[in-house]
Short mmCIF file of C-alpha atoms in Angstrom, two decimals:
data_model
loop_
_atom_site.label_atom_id
_atom_site.label_comp_id
_atom_site.label_asym_id
_atom_site.label_seq_id
_atom_site.Cartn_x
_atom_site.Cartn_y
_atom_site.Cartn_z
CA MET A 1 0.00 0.00 0.00
CA PRO A 2 1.50 3.37 -1.00
CA LYS A 3 2.45 5.57 1.93
CA ALA A 4 1.62 9.24 2.26
CA GLY A 5 4.26 11.30 0.49
CA ASP A 6 5.36 8.49 -1.81
CA THR A 7 6.33 9.69 -5.26
CA LEU A 8 5.47 7.83 -8.44
CA TRP A 9 9.01 6.46 -8.55
CA ASP A 10 8.75 5.24 -4.93
CA ILE A 11 5.62 3.26 -5.77
CA ALA A 12 7.20 1.76 -8.89
CA ARG A 13 10.34 0.80 -6.95
CA ASP A 14 8.31 -0.88 -4.20
CA GLU A 15 6.47 -2.92 -6.79
CA VAL A 16 9.70 -4.11 -8.36
CA GLU A 17 11.06 -5.11 -4.95
CA LYS A 18 8.11 -7.50 -4.60
CA ARG A 19 10.04 -9.87 -6.84
CA GLU A 20 11.19 -11.47 -3.59
CA ASN A 21 7.59 -12.17 -2.51
CA ASN A 22 6.21 -15.69 -2.67
CA GLY A 23 3.10 -16.80 -4.55
CA ASP A 24 0.25 -18.87 -3.14
CA ASP A 25 2.17 -22.10 -3.79
CA GLY A 26 5.22 -20.93 -1.85
CA LYS A 27 7.34 -20.46 -4.95
CA ARG A 28 9.00 -17.23 -5.91
CA VAL A 29 6.86 -15.22 -8.32
CA GLU A 30 8.69 -12.94 -10.71
CA VAL A 31 7.10 -9.56 -11.42
CA TRP A 32 7.01 -8.64 -15.08
CA GLU A 33 8.09 -5.13 -15.91
CA LYS A 34 7.50 -3.88 -19.43
CA SER A 35 7.62 -0.48 -21.13
CA VAL A 36 5.57 0.89 -24.01
CA LEU A 37 6.27 4.10 -25.91
CA PHE A 38 3.37 5.85 -27.66
CA MET A 39 4.18 8.26 -30.46
CA GLY A 40 2.57 9.47 -33.65
CA SER A 41 0.29 12.14 -35.08
CA LYS A 42 -0.37 15.22 -32.99
CA ASN A 43 -3.86 14.99 -31.43
CA GLY A 44 -4.15 11.51 -32.92
CA GLY A 45 -5.63 9.83 -29.83
CA LYS A 46 -2.54 8.41 -28.06
CA THR A 47 -3.59 9.59 -24.60
CA THR A 48 -7.13 8.26 -25.08
CA ILE A 49 -5.80 4.78 -25.89
CA ILE A 50 -3.53 4.78 -22.82
CA LEU A 51 -6.35 5.88 -20.50
CA ARG A 52 -8.71 3.22 -21.86
CA CYS A 53 -6.05 0.57 -21.43
CA LEU A 54 -5.57 1.61 -17.79
CA GLU A 55 -9.35 1.89 -17.27
CA ARG A 56 -9.10 5.51 -16.20
CA GLU A 57 -12.11 7.73 -16.66
CA GLU A 58 -10.28 10.97 -17.34
CA VAL A 59 -10.62 13.67 -19.95
CA PRO A 60 -7.45 13.41 -22.07
CA LYS A 61 -5.24 16.50 -22.24
CA PRO A 62 -2.89 17.37 -25.11
CA THR A 63 0.61 15.96 -24.61
CA LEU A 64 3.16 18.61 -25.51
CA VAL A 65 6.46 17.01 -24.54
CA LEU A 66 7.11 13.61 -22.91
CA GLU A 67 4.75 12.16 -20.33
CA TYR A 68 5.00 9.09 -18.12
CA THR A 69 2.44 6.98 -16.29
CA PHE A 70 2.27 3.38 -15.17
CA GLY A 71 -0.25 0.62 -14.65
CA ARG A 72 -0.37 -2.56 -12.56
CA ARG A 73 -2.07 -5.89 -13.16
CA ALA A 74 -2.13 -9.15 -11.16
CA ARG A 75 -2.07 -12.38 -13.14
CA ARG A 76 -3.83 -14.23 -10.35
CA HIS A 77 -5.38 -13.63 -6.95
CA ASN A 78 -2.94 -12.44 -4.24
CA ALA A 79 -0.05 -12.53 -6.71
CA PRO A 80 2.33 -9.55 -7.01
CA LYS A 81 1.16 -7.10 -9.65
CA ASP A 82 3.09 -6.74 -12.89
CA ILE A 83 4.15 -3.22 -13.86
CA ALA A 84 3.86 -1.52 -17.21
CA HIS A 85 5.55 1.81 -17.86
CA PHE A 86 3.75 3.98 -20.40
CA TRP A 87 5.62 6.78 -22.15
CA GLU A 88 4.04 9.22 -24.58
CA ILE A 89 5.79 11.70 -26.86
CA GLY A 90 3.67 14.66 -27.96
CA GLY A 91 4.16 17.16 -30.74
CA GLY A 92 3.99 14.75 -33.68
CA THR A 93 7.46 14.73 -35.26
CA SER A 94 8.81 17.84 -33.54
CA LEU A 95 10.42 16.02 -30.59
CA LEU A 96 12.28 13.14 -32.23
CA GLU A 97 15.29 13.56 -29.94
CA LEU A 98 13.18 12.58 -26.91
CA ILE A 99 12.89 9.00 -28.16
CA ARG A 100 16.26 8.19 -26.60
CA ILE A 101 14.99 8.99 -23.06
CA PRO A 102 12.58 6.08 -22.46
CA ILE A 103 14.40 3.45 -24.58
CA THR A 104 17.60 2.38 -22.83
CA VAL A 105 20.03 -0.53 -22.64
CA ASN A 106 18.41 -1.60 -19.37
CA ASN A 107 14.87 -2.01 -20.71
CA ILE A 108 15.37 -2.80 -24.40
CA ARG A 109 14.46 -6.49 -23.88
CA SER A 110 11.00 -5.61 -22.57
CA PHE A 111 10.23 -2.53 -24.69
CA ALA A 112 7.53 -2.03 -27.32
CA VAL A 113 6.45 0.87 -29.52
CA VAL A 114 2.93 1.94 -30.48
CA LEU A 115 2.70 4.30 -33.46
CA VAL A 116 -0.65 6.10 -33.72
CA LEU A 117 -1.40 7.68 -37.12
CA ASP A 118 -4.33 10.03 -37.70
CA LEU A 119 -6.21 8.69 -40.74
CA SER A 120 -8.04 12.01 -41.13
CA LYS A 121 -4.74 13.74 -42.07
CA PRO A 122 -3.40 11.67 -44.99
CA ASN A 123 -1.09 14.49 -46.14
CA GLU A 124 0.86 14.15 -42.87
CA LEU A 125 0.50 10.42 -42.34
CA TRP A 126 3.38 8.95 -44.33
CA MET A 127 5.97 11.53 -43.30
CA THR A 128 4.97 11.21 -39.64
CA MET A 129 5.31 7.43 -39.84
CA GLU A 130 8.61 7.54 -41.71
CA ASN A 131 10.36 10.08 -39.49
CA LEU A 132 9.28 8.56 -36.18
CA LEU A 133 10.05 4.98 -37.14
CA GLN A 134 13.43 5.87 -38.63
CA ALA A 135 14.45 7.87 -35.55
CA THR A 136 13.37 4.98 -33.29
CA ARG A 137 15.11 2.35 -35.43
CA ASN A 138 18.35 4.37 -35.44
CA HIS A 139 18.32 4.73 -31.66
CA VAL A 140 17.50 1.06 -31.04
CA ASN A 141 20.21 -0.04 -33.47
CA LYS A 142 22.75 2.03 -31.54
CA ILE A 143 21.71 0.28 -28.33
CA LEU A 144 21.96 -3.14 -30.01
CA ALA A 145 25.42 -2.25 -31.34
CA LYS A 146 26.55 -1.53 -27.77
CA LEU A 147 24.98 -4.76 -26.52
CA GLU A 148 26.80 -6.77 -29.20
CA LYS A 149 30.05 -5.68 -27.53
CA THR A 150 28.97 -6.00 -23.89
CA ASP A 151 26.35 -8.77 -24.01
CA PRO A 152 26.20 -10.40 -27.47
CA GLU A 153 23.86 -13.13 -26.23
CA VAL A 154 21.15 -10.62 -25.34
CA ALA A 155 21.61 -8.70 -28.60
CA GLY A 156 21.26 -11.91 -30.58
CA GLU A 157 18.18 -12.91 -28.58
CA ILE A 158 16.44 -9.61 -29.37
CA LYS A 159 17.18 -9.85 -33.08
CA GLN A 160 16.13 -13.48 -33.31
CA LYS A 161 12.89 -12.77 -31.47
CA MET A 162 11.84 -10.21 -34.07
CA GLN A 163 12.96 -12.39 -36.97
CA ASN A 164 10.81 -15.23 -35.64
CA ASN A 165 7.66 -13.17 -36.29
CA LEU A 166 8.14 -14.08 -39.94
CA GLN A 167 8.37 -17.77 -40.76
CA ARG A 168 11.15 -18.83 -43.15
CA ASP A 169 8.60 -20.13 -45.62
CA HIS A 170 6.86 -16.74 -45.76
CA PRO A 171 6.88 -15.45 -49.38
CA ASP A 172 8.30 -12.07 -48.30
CA TYR A 173 10.98 -13.41 -45.94
CA ASP A 174 13.89 -12.01 -47.97
CA LEU A 175 12.18 -8.65 -48.58
CA VAL A 176 11.32 -7.73 -45.01
CA ASP A 177 13.66 -5.99 -42.58
CA PRO A 178 11.90 -6.51 -39.22
CA PHE A 179 11.61 -3.59 -36.84
CA PRO A 180 14.16 -4.27 -34.06
CA ILE A 181 11.59 -4.25 -31.21
CA PRO A 182 7.85 -5.05 -31.03
CA LEU A 183 5.87 -2.47 -33.00
CA VAL A 184 2.13 -1.84 -33.33
CA ILE A 185 0.74 0.68 -35.81
CA ILE A 186 -2.74 2.01 -35.05
CA GLY A 187 -4.74 4.05 -37.55
CA SER A 188 -6.89 6.34 -35.40
CA LYS A 189 -10.15 8.18 -36.21
CA TYR A 190 -11.34 5.44 -38.54
CA ASP A 191 -14.94 6.21 -37.56
CA ILE A 192 -14.70 9.56 -39.39
CA PHE A 193 -14.99 7.66 -42.68
CA HIS A 194 -18.21 5.88 -41.68
CA PHE A 195 -21.68 7.20 -40.92
CA THR A 196 -22.08 4.76 -38.05
CA SER A 197 -19.36 5.01 -35.41
CA LYS A 198 -17.41 1.87 -34.59
CA SER A 199 -14.90 3.65 -32.38
CA GLU A 200 -15.93 1.84 -29.15
CA ALA A 201 -15.37 -1.63 -30.60
CA LEU A 202 -12.07 -0.54 -32.13
CA LEU A 203 -10.90 0.97 -28.84
CA LEU A 204 -11.62 -2.32 -27.08
CA LYS A 205 -9.58 -4.15 -29.70
CA ALA A 206 -6.73 -1.66 -29.30
CA ARG A 207 -6.93 -2.04 -25.54
CA ALA A 208 -6.55 -5.82 -25.81
CA LEU A 209 -3.53 -5.36 -28.05
CA ILE A 210 -1.84 -2.90 -25.67
CA ASN A 211 -2.53 -5.21 -22.71
CA HIS A 212 -0.70 -7.95 -24.61
CA LEU A 213 2.36 -5.71 -25.02
CA ALA A 214 2.26 -4.25 -21.52
CA PHE A 215 1.12 -7.14 -19.33
CA GLY A 216 1.65 -10.26 -21.41
CA TYR A 217 -2.06 -10.99 -21.89
CA ASP A 218 -2.95 -13.47 -24.60
CA ARG A 219 -2.65 -12.05 -28.09
CA SER A 220 -5.83 -11.69 -30.11
CA LYS A 221 -6.11 -14.36 -32.81
CA SER A 222 -8.49 -12.38 -35.01
CA VAL A 223 -7.34 -11.30 -38.47
CA SER A 224 -9.01 -8.87 -40.87
CA VAL A 225 -7.38 -8.01 -44.21
CA ASP A 226 -10.55 -6.73 -45.93
CA HIS A 227 -9.79 -3.09 -46.82
CA SER A 228 -13.51 -2.23 -46.72
CA LYS A 229 -13.49 -2.99 -43.00
CA PRO A 230 -11.19 -2.02 -40.11
CA LEU A 231 -7.89 -3.85 -40.66
CA PHE A 232 -6.43 -6.02 -37.92
CA ILE A 233 -3.24 -7.76 -39.00
CA PRO A 234 -0.88 -9.45 -36.50
CA ALA A 235 2.80 -9.53 -37.45
CA GLY A 236 3.63 -11.99 -40.19
CA LEU A 237 0.03 -12.74 -41.21
CA ASP A 238 -0.04 -10.69 -44.39
CA SER A 239 1.98 -10.66 -47.60
CA LEU A 240 2.78 -8.37 -50.50
CA SER A 241 0.91 -10.64 -52.88
CA GLN A 242 -2.23 -10.33 -50.75
CA ILE A 243 -1.86 -6.55 -50.53
CA GLY A 244 -1.31 -6.28 -54.26
CA PRO A 245 0.05 -3.33 -56.28
CA PRO A 246 -0.93 0.26 -55.47
CA PRO A 247 -4.11 1.55 -57.15
CA THR A 248 -2.71 3.25 -60.24
CA SER A 249 -2.42 2.44 -63.93
CA ASP A 250 0.27 0.05 -65.17
CA SER A 251 1.74 2.82 -67.30
CA ASN A 252 2.21 5.06 -64.27
CA ILE A 253 3.81 2.26 -62.26
CA GLY A 254 6.28 1.69 -65.09
CA LYS A 255 7.40 5.32 -64.90
CA MET A 256 8.02 5.24 -61.15
CA ARG A 257 11.50 4.33 -59.97
CA ALA A 258 11.31 2.21 -56.84
CA ASN A 259 13.64 -0.40 -55.39
CA THR A 260 11.08 -2.02 -53.09
CA PRO A 261 7.30 -2.48 -52.96
CA LEU A 262 7.20 -0.07 -50.01
CA GLU A 263 8.90 2.66 -52.06
CA LEU A 264 6.39 2.10 -54.86
CA TRP A 265 3.46 2.41 -52.48
CA LYS A 266 4.98 5.56 -51.02
CA LYS A 267 5.28 7.22 -54.45
CA VAL A 268 1.67 6.41 -55.35
CA PHE A 269 0.42 7.47 -51.91
CA GLU A 270 2.24 10.82 -51.99
CA LYS A 271 1.07 11.48 -55.53
CA THR A 272 -2.51 11.18 -54.27
CA PHE A 273 -1.84 12.96 -50.96
CA PRO A 274 1.04 15.46 -51.46
CA PRO A 275 2.97 15.55 -48.18
CA ARG A 276 3.33 18.65 -46.09
CA SER A 277 6.89 19.85 -45.61
CA PHE A 278 8.70 18.61 -42.52
CA SER A 279 8.96 22.18 -41.19
CA ASP A 280 5.18 22.49 -41.31
CA LEU A 281 4.89 19.51 -38.99
CA GLN A 282 7.20 21.05 -36.37
CA ASP A 283 5.42 22.28 -33.26
CA SER A 284 6.49 25.85 -32.57
CA LYS A 285 4.49 26.16 -29.32
CA ASP A 286 6.65 26.51 -26.21
CA PRO A 287 5.57 23.82 -23.69
CA ALA A 288 6.93 25.98 -20.85
CA GLN A 289 4.12 28.46 -21.50
CA ASP A 290 1.35 25.85 -21.33
CA SER A 291 -0.95 26.23 -18.29
CA GLN A 292 -1.27 22.48 -17.69
CA TYR A 293 2.44 22.36 -16.76
CA ALA A 294 2.30 25.37 -14.44
CA GLU A 295 4.40 25.08 -11.27
CA TYR A 296 4.63 28.23 -9.18
CA GLU A 297 8.18 27.83 -7.81
CA VAL A 298 9.62 26.79 -11.17
CA ASP A 299 7.76 29.53 -13.05
CA VAL A 300 8.95 32.23 -10.62
CA MET A 301 12.60 31.17 -11.00
CA ARG A 302 12.22 30.97 -14.76
CA ALA A 303 10.77 34.50 -14.84
CA GLN A 304 13.70 35.75 -12.74
CA LYS A 305 16.17 34.07 -15.05
CA ASN A 306 14.51 35.59 -18.11
CA GLN A 307 14.63 39.02 -16.46
CA VAL A 308 18.36 38.66 -15.66
CA CYS A 309 19.02 37.56 -19.25
CA ALA A 310 17.11 40.56 -20.57
CA CYS A 311 19.08 42.96 -18.33
CA SER A 312 22.36 41.36 -19.40
CA ALA A 313 21.38 41.79 -23.03
CA ILE A 314 20.61 45.47 -22.46
CA ALA A 315 23.93 45.98 -20.69
CA LEU A 316 25.75 44.20 -23.48
CA HIS A 317 24.04 46.35 -26.09
CA SER A 318 25.05 49.49 -24.16
CA GLN A 319 28.69 48.40 -24.04
CA GLU A 320 28.64 47.62 -27.73
CA PHE A 321 27.16 51.06 -28.47
CA GLU A 322 29.81 52.84 -26.40
CA GLN A 323 32.56 50.87 -28.14
CA TYR A 324 31.03 51.72 -31.49
CA LYS A 325 31.09 55.45 -30.65
CA LYS A 326 34.77 55.26 -29.62
CA ASN A 327 35.72 53.48 -32.80
CA ALA A 328 33.70 55.93 -34.86
CA SER A 329 35.35 58.88 -33.09
CA LYS A 330 38.80 57.53 -33.97
CA SER A 331 37.88 57.05 -37.57
CA TRP A 332 36.39 60.54 -37.81
CA LYS A 333 39.62 62.15 -36.52
CA GLU A 334 41.63 60.28 -39.11
CA MET A 335 39.45 61.46 -41.97
CA ASP A 336 40.42 64.38 -44.25
CA PHE A 337 37.31 66.52 -44.66
CA ASP A 338 36.79 68.91 -47.55
CA PRO A 339 36.99 72.44 -46.04
CA ASP A 340 34.04 73.50 -48.16
#
């Protein structure tokens, strides 16, 4: 039971220490501890999915920077509760450098990523996906490179685990470069395209999927590859032949230069939905000015610092002006003026 004054980190630490507790049968019960990073389109519904997964009846607030929360679940009665750490990066693609904070060498074996893409903004969708996944892949690959030197067995285990999602007899085995850690891509706001909302059923399905990543619940066995309905495709249960070529004429496909099927799909997609420039997707709003992050003591010190900086700038400008006048005076004395 949390004690008065306990911080979030105190509670999480106490839960981890319960690894030494015994189960009902007298045997040691290990507490699972997993981490999930949510990222994707700005205002795409990431917070809503997290709250539904944790069964919290709260009104979601916009996530501007990087937020953390956690959830606990018991696999059986009186057993220690497993812990799931939930991280969420806000701002769409404007905060790529924050990806390296939650994903570390210490938790890479139990980490998963959930990418949420707003289907109602197709002109931003592909670039958002590409930039976030590439930044995450680069960071994870750096961690794996370090592990290969310090703990090659673990590095090999992680790589093999992801490779196993695709059976060797899969028709696309040689074409696919698996993402280095578990990845789920969710297309949000699907109900916008239908006159009857199916968002509740889809949220329940998303919740079950997140619970699998976070708490090890059984994975859903349902599969839906019918593009006229909400898609639900577990890893390795689809193929390029089933997806087929992009919807464009054969003559146009022949003119497009692409090395892989994914590149071809990207060219056709962006021809239909011209992408916004990367700079347009950057969030220029200063999170420090947002009222939901207001903290009196911090804000007062920040205001004082800004005032000192402003005064220093004024003093610096005054010194520069005085120096300018001295230099100008010297140059004037050295000039030969026309007596007329």
